Every structure is written in C-alpha cells, then in structure tokens.
Amino acid sequence: MTKRLKIVIADDEEDIRQGFRRLLCRLGCDVIGEASNGCELVKLCQNNQPDLVITDIRMPMMSGLEAARKIAETQSIPVIVVSSYDCPADEDCNSVADFLLKPVGLPDLEAAIAKACPPV
C-alpha cells in the first residue's frame, strides 16, 4: 500500500486553495493545512511536518519563495511553486522541487508530485 502524502498548500486566494484541495484529493493526497501567506506557511510546516508543500509565489507578508527558503533552513520538505508568472529573474528558484504555471491541471500536478516525492 502506498503512503498517502500529507500536503500543505499556500495561496492568498481561497478559490485557488479549494481547487488544489480538490485536485489533491483526486490524487489520493491529504491536505493537512492551508495558508494564505508565507508566514502562515512556515508555521504550518513547523507544526505539522508535511511530506510536501505547494505554494504560490506572490503572497502577502512573505512570498512563497521566501517561505521555501525559510522552511529549508530547518526541514527537508520538497516545495512545488505555482504561479501565474514565470520564476522572477531576480529570485533564486533553486530551492524548489518544481515550478508550475497556473492554471495547473491534474496531469501536471501529478507529474510534479511524482518528481518531488518519488515513491519509496
């Protein structure tokens, strides 16, 4: 039996989080937390130890990329970044497992998850 991945999602738009929740449910994943900004995301990861993070880049208080770097300081959690924009040239996107452009479909999300969290 394959382990169900525990995932935290972050986006400042509720409808986007709901969409990810539906897609992840279809893929057999458990959404164990949702954040609307990068600061909440960091706290959720500290408290819940997810297997994977899926986050938007542009959010209030702390961007998804800043949160990914902060999480990487203390935890080894793969991060998939989703955005309506390409990774900004002035940002270091090397700390993320994959980068997806919105809108994200089920096949792209499934491939990114398999890349970030290969089956054991």
PDB file of C-alpha atoms in Angstrom:
ATOM      1  CA  MET A   1       0.000   0.000   0.000  1.00  0.00           C
ATOM      2  CA  THR A   2       1.302   3.426  -0.980  1.00  0.00           C
ATOM      3  CA  LYS A   3       1.588   6.049   1.735  1.00  0.00           C
ATOM      4  CA  ARG A   4      -0.817   8.966   1.361  1.00  0.00           C
ATOM      5  CA  LEU A   5       1.161  12.182   1.098  1.00  0.00           C
ATOM      6  CA  LYS A   6       0.489  14.865   3.700  1.00  0.00           C
ATOM      7  CA  ILE A   7       0.481  18.208   1.894  1.00  0.00           C
ATOM      8  CA  VAL A   8       0.300  21.850   2.977  1.00  0.00           C
ATOM      9  CA  ILE A   9      -0.956  24.335   0.390  1.00  0.00           C
ATOM     10  CA  ALA A  10      -0.492  28.097   0.353  1.00  0.00           C
ATOM     11  CA  ASP A  11      -2.156  30.740  -1.789  1.00  0.00           C
ATOM     12  CA  ASP A  12      -3.674  34.069  -0.862  1.00  0.00           C
ATOM     13  CA  GLU A  13      -6.808  33.230  -2.880  1.00  0.00           C
ATOM     14  CA  GLU A  14      -9.300  30.865  -1.231  1.00  0.00           C
ATOM     15  CA  ASP A  15     -10.682  29.610  -4.561  1.00  0.00           C
ATOM     16  CA  ILE A  16      -7.199  28.560  -5.683  1.00  0.00           C
ATOM     17  CA  ARG A  17      -6.685  26.654  -2.414  1.00  0.00           C
ATOM     18  CA  GLN A  18     -10.052  24.948  -2.891  1.00  0.00           C
ATOM     19  CA  GLY A  19      -9.056  23.946  -6.426  1.00  0.00           C
ATOM     20  CA  PHE A  20      -5.810  22.428  -5.202  1.00  0.00           C
ATOM     21  CA  ARG A  21      -7.649  20.639  -2.396  1.00  0.00           C
ATOM     22  CA  ARG A  22      -9.979  19.019  -4.974  1.00  0.00           C
ATOM     23  CA  LEU A  23      -7.113  18.019  -7.290  1.00  0.00           C
ATOM     24  CA  LEU A  24      -5.033  16.608  -4.448  1.00  0.00           C
ATOM     25  CA  CYS A  25      -7.994  14.622  -3.142  1.00  0.00           C
ATOM     26  CA  ARG A  26      -8.385  13.073  -6.607  1.00  0.00           C
ATOM     27  CA  LEU A  27      -4.702  12.100  -6.457  1.00  0.00           C
ATOM     28  CA  GLY A  28      -5.162  10.408  -3.074  1.00  0.00           C
ATOM     29  CA  CYS A  29      -3.288  13.030  -1.057  1.00  0.00           C
ATOM     30  CA  ASP A  30      -4.236  14.500   2.324  1.00  0.00           C
ATOM     31  CA  VAL A  31      -4.259  18.298   2.654  1.00  0.00           C
ATOM     32  CA  ILE A  32      -3.254  18.780   6.281  1.00  0.00           C
ATOM     33  CA  GLY A  33      -3.056  22.562   6.263  1.00  0.00           C
ATOM     34  CA  GLU A  34      -3.741  25.721   4.290  1.00  0.00           C
ATOM     35  CA  ALA A  35      -2.023  29.080   4.469  1.00  0.00           C
ATOM     36  CA  SER A  36      -2.908  32.445   2.944  1.00  0.00           C
ATOM     37  CA  ASN A  37       0.596  33.902   3.276  1.00  0.00           C
ATOM     38  CA  GLY A  38       4.205  32.792   3.621  1.00  0.00           C
ATOM     39  CA  CYS A  39       4.411  33.368   7.378  1.00  0.00           C
ATOM     40  CA  GLU A  40       1.448  31.047   7.976  1.00  0.00           C
ATOM     41  CA  LEU A  41       3.061  28.503   5.634  1.00  0.00           C
ATOM     42  CA  VAL A  42       6.303  28.414   7.618  1.00  0.00           C
ATOM     43  CA  LYS A  43       4.392  27.943  10.895  1.00  0.00           C
ATOM     44  CA  LEU A  44       2.222  25.174   9.419  1.00  0.00           C
ATOM     45  CA  CYS A  45       5.316  23.305   8.266  1.00  0.00           C
ATOM     46  CA  GLN A  46       6.972  23.644  11.675  1.00  0.00           C
ATOM     47  CA  ASN A  47       3.865  22.335  13.435  1.00  0.00           C
ATOM     48  CA  ASN A  48       2.692  19.636  11.004  1.00  0.00           C
ATOM     49  CA  GLN A  49       5.757  18.132   9.273  1.00  0.00           C
ATOM     50  CA  PRO A  50       4.149  17.701   5.823  1.00  0.00           C
ATOM     51  CA  ASP A  51       5.617  15.481   3.105  1.00  0.00           C
ATOM     52  CA  LEU A  52       5.217  18.254   0.512  1.00  0.00           C
ATOM     53  CA  VAL A  53       4.388  21.953   0.176  1.00  0.00           C
ATOM     54  CA  ILE A  54       2.560  23.529  -2.752  1.00  0.00           C
ATOM     55  CA  THR A  55       2.728  27.319  -2.696  1.00  0.00           C
ATOM     56  CA  ASP A  56       2.036  30.392  -4.774  1.00  0.00           C
ATOM     57  CA  ILE A  57       4.920  32.840  -5.205  1.00  0.00           C
ATOM     58  CA  ARG A  58       3.188  36.160  -4.660  1.00  0.00           C
ATOM     59  CA  MET A  59       1.501  36.311  -1.276  1.00  0.00           C
ATOM     60  CA  PRO A  60       1.275  38.932   1.464  1.00  0.00           C
ATOM     61  CA  MET A  61       3.776  39.186   4.335  1.00  0.00           C
ATOM     62  CA  MET A  62       6.246  36.664   2.852  1.00  0.00           C
ATOM     63  CA  SER A  63       6.456  35.246  -0.674  1.00  0.00           C
ATOM     64  CA  GLY A  64       6.283  31.532  -1.384  1.00  0.00           C
ATOM     65  CA  LEU A  65       9.954  31.532  -2.398  1.00  0.00           C
ATOM     66  CA  GLU A  66      10.977  33.269   0.824  1.00  0.00           C
ATOM     67  CA  ALA A  67       8.903  30.760   2.782  1.00  0.00           C
ATOM     68  CA  ALA A  68      10.540  27.860   0.885  1.00  0.00           C
ATOM     69  CA  ARG A  69      14.000  29.149   1.814  1.00  0.00           C
ATOM     70  CA  LYS A  70      12.923  29.626   5.453  1.00  0.00           C
ATOM     71  CA  ILE A  71      11.474  26.100   5.612  1.00  0.00           C
ATOM     72  CA  ALA A  72      14.664  24.652   4.076  1.00  0.00           C
ATOM     73  CA  GLU A  73      16.721  26.160   6.931  1.00  0.00           C
ATOM     74  CA  THR A  74      15.246  23.673   9.404  1.00  0.00           C
ATOM     75  CA  GLN A  75      13.369  20.994   7.445  1.00  0.00           C
ATOM     76  CA  SER A  76      13.807  18.881   4.339  1.00  0.00           C
ATOM     77  CA  ILE A  77      10.392  19.304   2.732  1.00  0.00           C
ATOM     78  CA  PRO A  78      10.077  19.450  -1.061  1.00  0.00           C
ATOM     79  CA  VAL A  79       8.291  22.553  -2.342  1.00  0.00           C
ATOM     80  CA  ILE A  80       6.352  22.921  -5.575  1.00  0.00           C
ATOM     81  CA  VAL A  81       5.830  26.547  -6.549  1.00  0.00           C
ATOM     82  CA  VAL A  82       2.847  27.566  -8.658  1.00  0.00           C
ATOM     83  CA  SER A  83       2.372  30.990 -10.131  1.00  0.00           C
ATOM     84  CA  SER A  84       0.690  32.942 -12.882  1.00  0.00           C
ATOM     85  CA  TYR A  85       4.149  34.266 -13.713  1.00  0.00           C
ATOM     86  CA  ASP A  86       7.484  32.675 -14.584  1.00  0.00           C
ATOM     87  CA  CYS A  87      10.017  32.484 -11.788  1.00  0.00           C
ATOM     88  CA  PRO A  88      11.240  36.079 -11.460  1.00  0.00           C
ATOM     89  CA  ALA A  89      14.742  36.573 -12.846  1.00  0.00           C
ATOM     90  CA  ASP A  90      15.833  38.273  -9.623  1.00  0.00           C
ATOM     91  CA  GLU A  91      14.681  35.325  -7.468  1.00  0.00           C
ATOM     92  CA  ASP A  92      16.550  32.115  -6.728  1.00  0.00           C
ATOM     93  CA  CYS A  93      14.210  29.280  -7.709  1.00  0.00           C
ATOM     94  CA  ASN A  94      16.805  26.582  -6.964  1.00  0.00           C
ATOM     95  CA  SER A  95      15.281  25.859  -3.553  1.00  0.00           C
ATOM     96  CA  VAL A  96      12.120  24.388  -5.102  1.00  0.00           C
ATOM     97  CA  ALA A  97      11.470  20.873  -6.396  1.00  0.00           C
ATOM     98  CA  ASP A  98       9.322  22.044  -9.309  1.00  0.00           C
ATOM     99  CA  PHE A  99       7.675  25.127 -10.764  1.00  0.00           C
ATOM    100  CA  LEU A 100       4.219  25.101 -12.374  1.00  0.00           C
ATOM    101  CA  LEU A 101       2.372  27.853 -14.207  1.00  0.00           C
ATOM    102  CA  LYS A 102      -1.292  28.487 -13.370  1.00  0.00           C
ATOM    103  CA  PRO A 103      -3.772  27.201 -14.270  1.00  0.00           C
ATOM    104  CA  VAL A 104      -2.495  23.831 -13.077  1.00  0.00           C
ATOM    105  CA  GLY A 105      -4.153  20.710 -14.432  1.00  0.00           C
ATOM    106  CA  LEU A 106      -4.272  17.267 -12.862  1.00  0.00           C
ATOM    107  CA  PRO A 107      -1.605  15.673 -15.146  1.00  0.00           C
ATOM    108  CA  ASP A 108       0.931  18.468 -14.497  1.00  0.00           C
ATOM    109  CA  LEU A 109       0.295  18.391 -10.757  1.00  0.00           C
ATOM    110  CA  GLU A 110       0.586  14.611 -10.636  1.00  0.00           C
ATOM    111  CA  ALA A 111       3.908  14.736 -12.548  1.00  0.00           C
ATOM    112  CA  ALA A 112       5.289  17.460 -10.265  1.00  0.00           C
ATOM    113  CA  ILE A 113       4.331  15.499  -7.154  1.00  0.00           C
ATOM    114  CA  ALA A 114       5.973  12.340  -8.544  1.00  0.00           C
ATOM    115  CA  LYS A 115       9.136  14.358  -9.254  1.00  0.00           C
ATOM    116  CA  ALA A 116       9.177  15.983  -5.813  1.00  0.00           C
ATOM    117  CA  CYS A 117       8.204  12.870  -3.820  1.00  0.00           C
ATOM    118  CA  PRO A 118       9.210   9.746  -5.742  1.00  0.00           C
ATOM    119  CA  PRO A 119       7.629   6.534  -4.427  1.00  0.00           C
ATOM    120  CA  VAL A 120       9.754   4.717  -1.867  1.00  0.00           C
TER     121      VAL A 120
END
